[in-house]
Amino acid sequence: MSDSILRLGNLRGPDVANKITSRSIFVQPLGAIEQHGPHLPLNTDEVVATAVAEATVARVGEKLDVWLLPTLTYTKSNEHAWAPGTIWLSSTTMLSVLDDWQLPQQEIHAVFPSPRMLPAKVTQFIAWLEGQFDQDWWARRDLG
């Protein structure tokens, strides 16, 4: 059974120019490596984020030109620093990483549950995303 998921990481360098367009959509799973009590593995967030992203891209990827990016597991999880095995970046480092991260020139959408329930690391990521754009998306959108 072949993998029907469009994975950016599976492309070779020359393929990117031929397959990625201004209409391509990227899904970036974000899943921390942190404690979840004695009953779950450290990579629970990574496994869940990757599974949801893979299911989404598998369902609509080819039809809508949606590509899966590799799961980012280095997150701001210092609230779990006390627990063995937690991999985390400080807020300052995480923001520096995000500042250096280059997005392709196209629309980006962040989908998340109610803002009341968001962890601090997700709130910081969304705030960073908002800061990357100099105008509202609908003002930039090609409606033609």
Backbone as a chain_set.jsonl record, in Angstrom:
{"seq": "MSDSILRLGNLRGPDVANKITSRSIFVQPLGAIEQHGPHLPLNTDEVVATAVAEATVARVGEKLDVWLLPTLTYTKSNEHAWAPGTIWLSSTTMLSVLDDWQLPQQEIHAVFPSPRMLPAKVTQFIAWLEGQFDQDWWARRDLG", "coords": {"N": [[0.848, -1.177, 0.0], [0.712, 2.1, -0.972], [1.866, 5.251, 0.278], [-0.378, 7.777, 0.439], [-0.14, 10.307, 1.287], [0.883, 13.594, 0.863], [4.026, 14.471, 1.396], [6.253, 16.878, 2.338], [8.872, 16.412, 3.121], [9.582, 14.127, 1.701], [10.195, 14.897, -0.828], [12.666, 15.552, -3.356], [15.232, 18.021, -3.707], [15.141, 19.302, -6.39], [12.51, 18.638, -7.065], [10.824, 20.249, -5.596], [10.423, 22.811, -6.763], [8.858, 22.073, -8.926], [6.569, 20.92, -7.858], [5.527, 22.354, -5.67], [3.451, 25.102, -5.273], [2.137, 28.503, -5.37], [-0.349, 28.097, -4.416], [-0.216, 25.878, -2.841], [-0.736, 24.222, 0.262], [0.375, 23.985, 3.591], [0.677, 21.75, 6.31], [1.604, 21.902, 9.59], [2.476, 19.861, 12.017], [2.647, 20.045, 15.548], [4.082, 18.821, 18.321], [4.801, 18.213, 21.571], [7.541, 16.77, 23.459], [7.07, 15.535, 26.359], [6.168, 14.965, 29.815], [3.355, 12.906, 30.656], [2.173, 11.896, 32.863], [2.311, 8.724, 34.679], [1.255, 6.814, 32.995], [1.283, 7.258, 30.224], [3.305, 7.597, 27.221], [6.189, 9.761, 26.654], [6.056, 10.922, 24.129], [3.394, 11.399, 23.491], [1.946, 13.77, 22.715], [3.222, 14.31, 20.281], [2.592, 11.99, 18.783], [-0.23, 12.144, 18.646], [-0.605, 14.689, 17.396], [0.72, 14.232, 14.957], [-0.78, 12.09, 13.91], [-3.34, 13.259, 13.582], [-2.712, 15.294, 11.759], [-1.715, 13.748, 9.606], [-4.038, 12.29, 8.927], [-5.688, 14.354, 8.09], [-4.265, 15.431, 5.869], [-4.148, 13.15, 4.263], [-6.791, 12.871, 3.599], [-7.528, 15.19, 2.144], [-5.325, 16.032, 0.748], [-4.238, 15.568, -2.024], [-6.346, 16.532, -3.557], [-6.631, 19.206, -2.744], [-4.04, 20.159, -2.78], [-2.45, 19.877, -0.425], [0.161, 19.695, 1.855], [2.154, 17.743, 4.049], [4.211, 18.721, 6.67], [7.238, 17.855, 8.466], [6.808, 16.706, 11.836], [7.15, 19.011, 14.433], [8.949, 18.793, 17.302], [10.334, 20.102, 19.227], [9.493, 22.23, 21.588], [8.025, 24.899, 23.567], [8.145, 23.855, 26.531], [8.839, 24.197, 29.154], [7.438, 24.2, 31.504], [7.23, 21.616, 32.189], [9.742, 20.888, 32.858], [10.706, 19.778, 35.153], [10.245, 17.099, 34.954], [11.693, 13.969, 34.116], [13.115, 13.39, 30.896], [11.743, 15.303, 29.425], [11.771, 17.428, 26.634], [12.614, 20.637, 25.931], [12.315, 24.115, 25.009], [13.247, 27.385, 25.991], [11.072, 30.269, 26.334], [12.269, 32.472, 25.085], [14.189, 31.242, 23.405], [12.494, 29.653, 21.807], [10.992, 31.63, 20.502], [13.075, 32.818, 19.083], [13.788, 30.716, 17.372], [11.415, 30.53, 15.894], [11.443, 33.06, 14.719], [13.527, 32.735, 12.931], [12.564, 30.797, 11.253], [11.559, 30.151, 8.052], [8.756, 30.793, 6.201], [7.041, 29.589, 3.31], [5.984, 31.814, 0.682], [2.895, 32.248, 1.005], [-0.575, 31.731, 1.904], [-1.385, 31.115, 5.343], [-2.921, 29.145, 7.804], [-4.083, 28.875, 11.082], [-5.465, 26.458, 13.041], [-7.295, 25.868, 15.869], [-8.511, 24.849, 19.145], [-10.947, 26.36, 21.384], [-9.788, 29.53, 22.504], [-9.573, 29.825, 25.257], [-8.657, 27.46, 26.273], [-6.089, 27.034, 25.463], [-2.677, 26.043, 25.692], [0.183, 27.831, 27.013], [2.371, 27.696, 25.244], [1.191, 27.286, 22.746], [-0.323, 29.583, 22.477], [1.77, 31.449, 22.34], [2.956, 30.673, 19.913], [0.88, 31.221, 18.094], [0.64, 33.984, 18.465], [3.133, 34.736, 17.497], [2.85, 33.914, 14.81], [0.806, 35.682, 13.967], [2.21, 38.066, 14.078], [3.852, 37.855, 11.883], [2.645, 38.779, 9.652], [1.821, 41.606, 7.733], [-0.579, 42.713, 7.118], [-4.157, 42.189, 7.035], [-5.342, 38.914, 6.163], [-7.395, 38.8, 4.259], [-7.067, 41.101, 2.863], [-4.847, 40.619, 1.353], [-5.444, 38.49, -0.204], [-5.783, 36.794, -3.285], [-8.409, 37.265, -5.173], [-9.168, 36.739, -7.698]], "CA": [[0.0, 0.0, 0.0], [1.553, 3.292, -1.044], [1.496, 6.371, 1.122], [-1.029, 8.796, -0.389], [0.053, 11.599, 1.932], [1.894, 14.449, 0.248], [4.983, 14.829, 2.452], [7.311, 17.742, 1.831], [10.154, 15.779, 3.402], [9.877, 13.062, 0.743], [10.606, 15.473, -2.105], [14.069, 15.91, -3.575], [15.356, 19.458, -3.944], [14.613, 19.758, -7.682], [11.066, 18.401, -7.15], [10.071, 21.288, -4.897], [10.025, 23.849, -7.72], [7.84, 21.536, -9.833], [5.37, 20.43, -7.173], [5.004, 23.327, -4.72], [3.009, 26.325, -5.943], [1.612, 29.523, -4.456], [-1.623, 27.581, -3.891], [0.047, 24.745, -1.942], [-1.052, 24.443, 1.679], [1.236, 23.168, 4.442], [0.209, 21.423, 7.657], [2.756, 21.769, 10.479], [2.142, 19.288, 13.324], [3.467, 20.505, 16.664], [3.82, 17.897, 19.422], [5.879, 18.247, 22.56], [8.048, 15.583, 24.15], [6.93, 15.933, 27.762], [5.507, 13.975, 30.66], [1.894, 12.79, 30.657], [1.878, 10.997, 33.97], [2.981, 7.422, 34.613], [0.543, 5.877, 32.126], [1.427, 7.561, 28.799], [4.694, 7.885, 26.827], [6.571, 11.165, 26.499], [5.737, 11.425, 22.789], [1.943, 11.387, 23.276], [1.547, 14.942, 21.921], [3.752, 14.125, 18.929], [1.819, 10.932, 18.122], [-1.574, 12.662, 18.371], [-0.505, 15.76, 16.395], [1.097, 13.624, 13.681], [-1.915, 11.3, 13.416], [-4.387, 14.181, 13.12], [-2.207, 15.949, 10.549], [-1.677, 12.748, 8.531], [-5.413, 11.995, 8.518], [-6.173, 15.527, 7.36], [-3.599, 15.512, 4.566], [-4.559, 11.982, 3.477], [-8.164, 13.057, 3.133], [-7.708, 16.297, 1.201], [-4.03, 16.442, 0.214], [-4.093, 15.645, -3.477], [-7.422, 17.349, -4.113], [-6.424, 20.62, -2.417], [-2.604, 20.444, -2.774], [-2.071, 20.04, 0.986], [1.406, 18.981, 2.128], [2.491, 17.528, 5.455], [5.574, 19.029, 7.1], [7.645, 16.989, 9.579], [6.347, 17.151, 13.152], [8.099, 19.777, 15.237], [8.826, 18.294, 18.677], [11.004, 21.008, 20.161], [8.486, 23.235, 21.903], [8.178, 25.574, 24.847], [7.545, 22.953, 27.52], [9.61, 24.308, 30.39], [6.574, 23.919, 32.651], [7.442, 20.197, 32.495], [11.189, 20.682, 32.981], [10.951, 18.972, 36.353], [10.026, 15.681, 34.66], [12.743, 13.362, 33.291], [12.807, 13.116, 29.496], [11.116, 16.43, 28.739], [12.605, 18.22, 25.731], [11.952, 21.936, 25.887], [13.035, 25.342, 24.705], [12.721, 28.534, 26.728], [10.268, 31.169, 25.495], [13.19, 33.276, 24.282], [14.752, 30.396, 22.35], [11.412, 29.27, 20.901], [10.692, 32.784, 19.657], [14.207, 32.974, 18.161], [13.631, 29.671, 16.351], [10.305, 30.916, 15.031], [11.876, 34.216, 13.927], [14.413, 32.25, 11.869], [11.836, 29.838, 10.43], [11.072, 30.814, 6.848], [7.554, 30.241, 5.596], [6.863, 29.897, 1.89], [5.124, 32.975, 0.467], [1.515, 31.869, 0.735], [-1.447, 31.846, 3.063], [-1.224, 30.148, 6.425], [-4.079, 29.127, 8.685], [-3.892, 28.162, 12.347], [-6.735, 25.935, 13.52], [-7.091, 25.469, 17.255], [-9.748, 24.878, 19.925], [-11.252, 27.604, 22.088], [-8.593, 30.176, 23.057], [-9.521, 29.675, 26.719], [-8.052, 26.18, 26.632], [-4.786, 26.895, 24.817], [-1.468, 26.138, 26.511], [0.998, 29.028, 26.767], [3.233, 27.519, 24.07], [0.377, 27.46, 21.543], [-0.633, 31.01, 22.437], [2.974, 32.134, 21.856], [3.125, 30.359, 18.499], [-0.142, 31.967, 17.347], [1.032, 35.401, 18.514], [4.253, 34.886, 16.567], [2.3, 33.84, 13.455], [0.106, 36.935, 13.684], [3.215, 39.101, 13.878], [4.559, 37.659, 10.621], [1.864, 39.332, 8.557], [1.703, 43.05, 7.874], [-1.948, 43.128, 6.86], [-5.115, 41.104, 7.187], [-5.27, 37.955, 5.065], [-8.377, 39.068, 3.218], [-6.563, 42.221, 2.072], [-3.788, 40.082, 0.496], [-5.93, 37.336, -0.955], [-6.063, 36.918, -4.709], [-9.799, 36.847, -5.347], [-9.422, 36.622, -9.13]], "C": [[0.891, 1.237, 0.0], [0.984, 4.4, -0.166], [0.901, 7.46, 0.239], [-0.875, 10.194, 0.196], [1.164, 12.36, 1.211], [2.799, 14.963, 1.361], [6.107, 15.663, 1.846], [8.67, 17.087, 2.011], [10.529, 14.662, 2.449], [10.325, 13.591, -0.619], [12.12, 15.626, -2.162], [14.095, 17.4, -3.899], [14.767, 19.933, -5.262], [13.092, 19.593, -7.81], [10.252, 19.543, -6.561], [9.567, 22.341, -5.878], [8.91, 23.374, -8.649], [6.529, 21.201, -9.144], [4.731, 21.444, -6.228], [4.677, 24.616, -5.464], [2.531, 27.338, -4.907], [0.279, 29.099, -3.854], [-1.43, 26.389, -2.944], [-0.226, 25.157, -0.501], [-0.181, 23.495, 2.483], [0.597, 22.975, 5.806], [1.443, 21.142, 8.502], [2.304, 21.181, 11.809], [3.146, 19.765, 14.375], [3.128, 19.614, 17.847], [4.998, 17.793, 20.356], [6.299, 16.852, 23.007], [8.084, 15.981, 25.623], [6.136, 14.881, 28.519], [3.983, 14.058, 30.532], [1.46, 11.84, 31.761], [2.53, 9.645, 33.753], [2.388, 6.464, 33.576], [0.725, 6.121, 30.628], [2.884, 7.873, 28.455], [4.924, 9.388, 26.639], [6.13, 11.742, 25.153], [4.241, 11.427, 22.474], [1.494, 12.556, 22.404], [2.006, 14.811, 20.471], [2.91, 13.111, 18.151], [0.437, 11.446, 17.731], [-1.521, 13.725, 17.272], [-0.189, 15.193, 15.012], [-0.076, 12.851, 13.086], [-3.028, 12.193, 12.873], [-3.958, 14.849, 11.814], [-2.181, 14.975, 9.368], [-3.078, 12.434, 8.025], [-5.988, 13.141, 7.689], [-5.581, 15.576, 5.96], [-3.995, 14.327, 3.685], [-5.943, 12.194, 2.868], [-8.275, 14.109, 2.027], [-6.442, 16.68, 0.447], [-3.953, 16.613, -1.278], [-5.139, 16.563, -4.096], [-7.154, 18.846, -3.918], [-4.955, 21.029, -2.379], [-2.116, 20.771, -1.359], [-0.891, 19.12, 1.279], [1.658, 18.894, 3.622], [3.959, 17.873, 5.687], [5.957, 18.066, 8.221], [7.182, 17.576, 10.915], [7.474, 17.854, 13.896], [7.91, 19.369, 16.699], [9.572, 19.139, 19.69], [10.065, 22.173, 20.405], [8.809, 23.907, 23.227], [7.43, 24.742, 25.886], [8.275, 23.039, 28.848], [8.758, 24.122, 31.637], [6.671, 22.451, 33.07], [8.92, 19.875, 32.697], [11.553, 19.808, 34.18], [10.895, 17.473, 36.055], [11.15, 15.134, 33.777], [12.253, 13.113, 31.862], [12.178, 14.264, 28.733], [12.143, 17.156, 27.874], [11.909, 19.562, 25.583], [12.908, 23.048, 25.511], [12.433, 26.446, 25.561], [11.884, 29.388, 25.777], [11.16, 31.97, 24.561], [13.755, 32.467, 23.122], [13.685, 30.017, 21.334], [11.076, 30.424, 19.965], [11.824, 33.052, 18.667], [14.138, 31.948, 17.033], [12.536, 30.08, 15.373], [10.667, 32.122, 14.166], [12.739, 33.783, 12.747], [13.724, 31.3, 10.894], [11.23, 30.576, 9.248], [9.862, 30.084, 6.288], [7.563, 30.517, 4.097], [5.895, 31.077, 1.76], [3.736, 32.517, 0.034], [0.717, 31.977, 2.015], [-1.108, 30.786, 4.104], [-2.443, 30.274, 7.33], [-3.726, 28.34, 9.936], [-5.271, 27.746, 12.841], [-6.502, 25.389, 14.914], [-8.413, 25.537, 17.999], [-9.934, 26.242, 20.583], [-10.001, 28.216, 22.703], [-8.475, 30.041, 24.577], [-8.725, 28.448, 27.127], [-6.632, 26.016, 26.085], [-3.638, 26.955, 25.817], [-0.665, 27.379, 26.115], [1.835, 28.891, 25.502], [2.453, 27.703, 22.77], [0.02, 28.934, 21.376], [0.559, 31.8, 21.899], [3.184, 31.893, 20.366], [2.129, 31.156, 17.657], [0.19, 33.453, 17.325], [2.186, 35.667, 17.549], [3.748, 34.867, 15.128], [1.628, 35.152, 13.069], [1.094, 38.054, 13.38], [3.964, 38.995, 12.563], [3.857, 38.319, 9.44], [1.632, 40.812, 8.789], [0.31, 43.57, 7.559], [-2.859, 41.919, 6.998], [-5.113, 40.21, 5.955], [-6.227, 38.295, 3.936], [-7.956, 40.259, 2.347], [-5.498, 41.749, 1.08], [-4.306, 39.05, -0.489], [-6.23, 37.672, -2.415], [-7.465, 36.379, -4.95], [-10.15, 36.623, -6.814], [-9.399, 35.282, -9.66]], "O": [[1.733, 1.396, 0.884], [-0.219, 4.465, 0.09], [1.594, 8.011, -0.616], [-1.42, 11.158, -0.342], [2.249, 11.826, 0.982], [2.387, 15.793, 2.171], [6.822, 15.208, 0.953], [9.531, 17.199, 1.138], [11.698, 14.28, 2.392], [10.782, 12.823, -1.466], [12.773, 15.808, -1.134], [13.086, 17.967, -4.318], [13.971, 20.872, -5.27], [12.454, 20.319, -8.572], [9.118, 19.78, -6.977], [8.398, 22.723, -5.825], [8.103, 24.182, -9.109], [5.479, 21.199, -9.787], [3.521, 21.4, -6.006], [5.512, 25.155, -6.191], [2.523, 27.054, -3.709], [-0.171, 29.693, -2.875], [-2.388, 25.944, -2.313], [0.023, 26.296, -0.106], [-0.012, 22.334, 2.109], [0.047, 23.911, 6.387], [2.235, 20.257, 8.181], [1.797, 21.915, 12.657], [4.343, 19.869, 14.107], [1.997, 19.643, 18.333], [6.073, 17.334, 19.969], [5.527, 15.894, 22.944], [9.0, 16.668, 26.074], [5.507, 14.011, 27.917], [3.412, 15.13, 30.328], [0.503, 11.081, 31.609], [3.224, 9.439, 32.757], [2.966, 5.409, 33.312], [0.351, 5.263, 29.828], [3.624, 8.362, 29.309], [3.983, 10.168, 26.488], [5.86, 12.939, 25.058], [3.861, 11.455, 21.303], [0.738, 12.358, 21.452], [1.271, 15.158, 19.546], [2.557, 13.349, 16.996], [-0.019, 11.211, 16.612], [-2.303, 13.672, 16.322], [-0.766, 15.625, 14.014], [-0.337, 12.948, 11.887], [-3.593, 11.908, 11.817], [-4.748, 14.955, 10.876], [-2.577, 15.332, 8.259], [-3.286, 12.324, 6.817], [-6.692, 12.914, 6.705], [-6.306, 15.743, 4.979], [-4.16, 14.491, 2.476], [-6.22, 11.746, 1.755], [-9.038, 13.93, 1.078], [-6.48, 17.565, -0.409], [-3.633, 17.7, -1.758], [-4.851, 17.287, -5.049], [-7.417, 19.652, -4.81], [-4.651, 22.153, -1.978], [-1.465, 21.79, -1.126], [-0.934, 17.924, 0.991], [1.409, 19.843, 4.365], [4.841, 17.376, 4.987], [5.071, 17.509, 8.87], [7.168, 18.794, 11.095], [8.597, 17.356, 13.975], [6.838, 19.573, 17.269], [9.452, 18.911, 20.894], [9.866, 23.009, 19.525], [9.754, 23.525, 23.917], [6.227, 24.912, 26.087], [8.325, 22.06, 29.592], [9.297, 23.908, 32.722], [6.248, 22.083, 34.166], [9.302, 18.705, 32.706], [12.607, 19.172, 34.192], [11.435, 16.668, 36.814], [11.52, 15.77, 32.79], [11.12, 12.681, 31.65], [12.086, 14.206, 27.507], [13.247, 17.459, 28.327], [10.754, 19.626, 25.16], [14.124, 22.943, 25.67], [11.231, 26.438, 25.827], [11.979, 29.244, 24.558], [10.846, 32.13, 23.382], [13.796, 32.946, 21.988], [13.936, 30.054, 20.13], [10.894, 30.218, 18.765], [11.569, 33.468, 17.536], [14.399, 32.274, 15.875], [12.716, 29.984, 14.159], [10.248, 32.203, 13.011], [12.688, 34.397, 11.681], [14.256, 31.031, 9.816], [10.469, 31.526, 9.432], [9.937, 28.905, 5.944], [8.04, 31.566, 3.663], [5.073, 31.302, 2.649], [3.446, 32.414, -1.158], [1.26, 32.276, 3.079], [-0.611, 29.707, 3.78], [-2.93, 31.374, 7.587], [-3.137, 27.262, 9.853], [-6.146, 28.59, 13.036], [-5.625, 24.551, 15.125], [-9.344, 26.204, 17.546], [-9.153, 27.165, 20.35], [-9.228, 27.514, 23.355], [-7.374, 30.137, 25.118], [-8.173, 28.41, 28.226], [-6.038, 24.949, 26.238], [-3.623, 27.819, 26.693], [-0.822, 27.906, 25.013], [1.997, 29.861, 24.762], [2.996, 28.222, 21.795], [0.057, 29.467, 20.267], [0.384, 32.715, 21.095], [3.551, 32.814, 19.636], [2.497, 31.706, 16.619], [0.044, 34.11, 16.295], [2.215, 36.693, 16.869], [4.156, 35.695, 14.313], [1.852, 35.673, 11.977], [0.838, 38.894, 12.517], [4.643, 39.94, 12.162], [4.421, 38.404, 8.349], [1.29, 41.232, 9.894], [0.049, 44.762, 7.722], [-2.4, 40.78, 7.068], [-4.909, 40.683, 4.837], [-5.896, 38.094, 2.768], [-8.435, 40.406, 1.223], [-5.27, 42.41, 0.067], [-3.661, 38.774, -1.501], [-6.845, 38.691, -2.727], [-7.679, 35.167, -4.932], [-11.305, 36.346, -7.138], [-9.602, 35.089, -10.859]]}, "num_chains": 1, "name": "protein.A"}
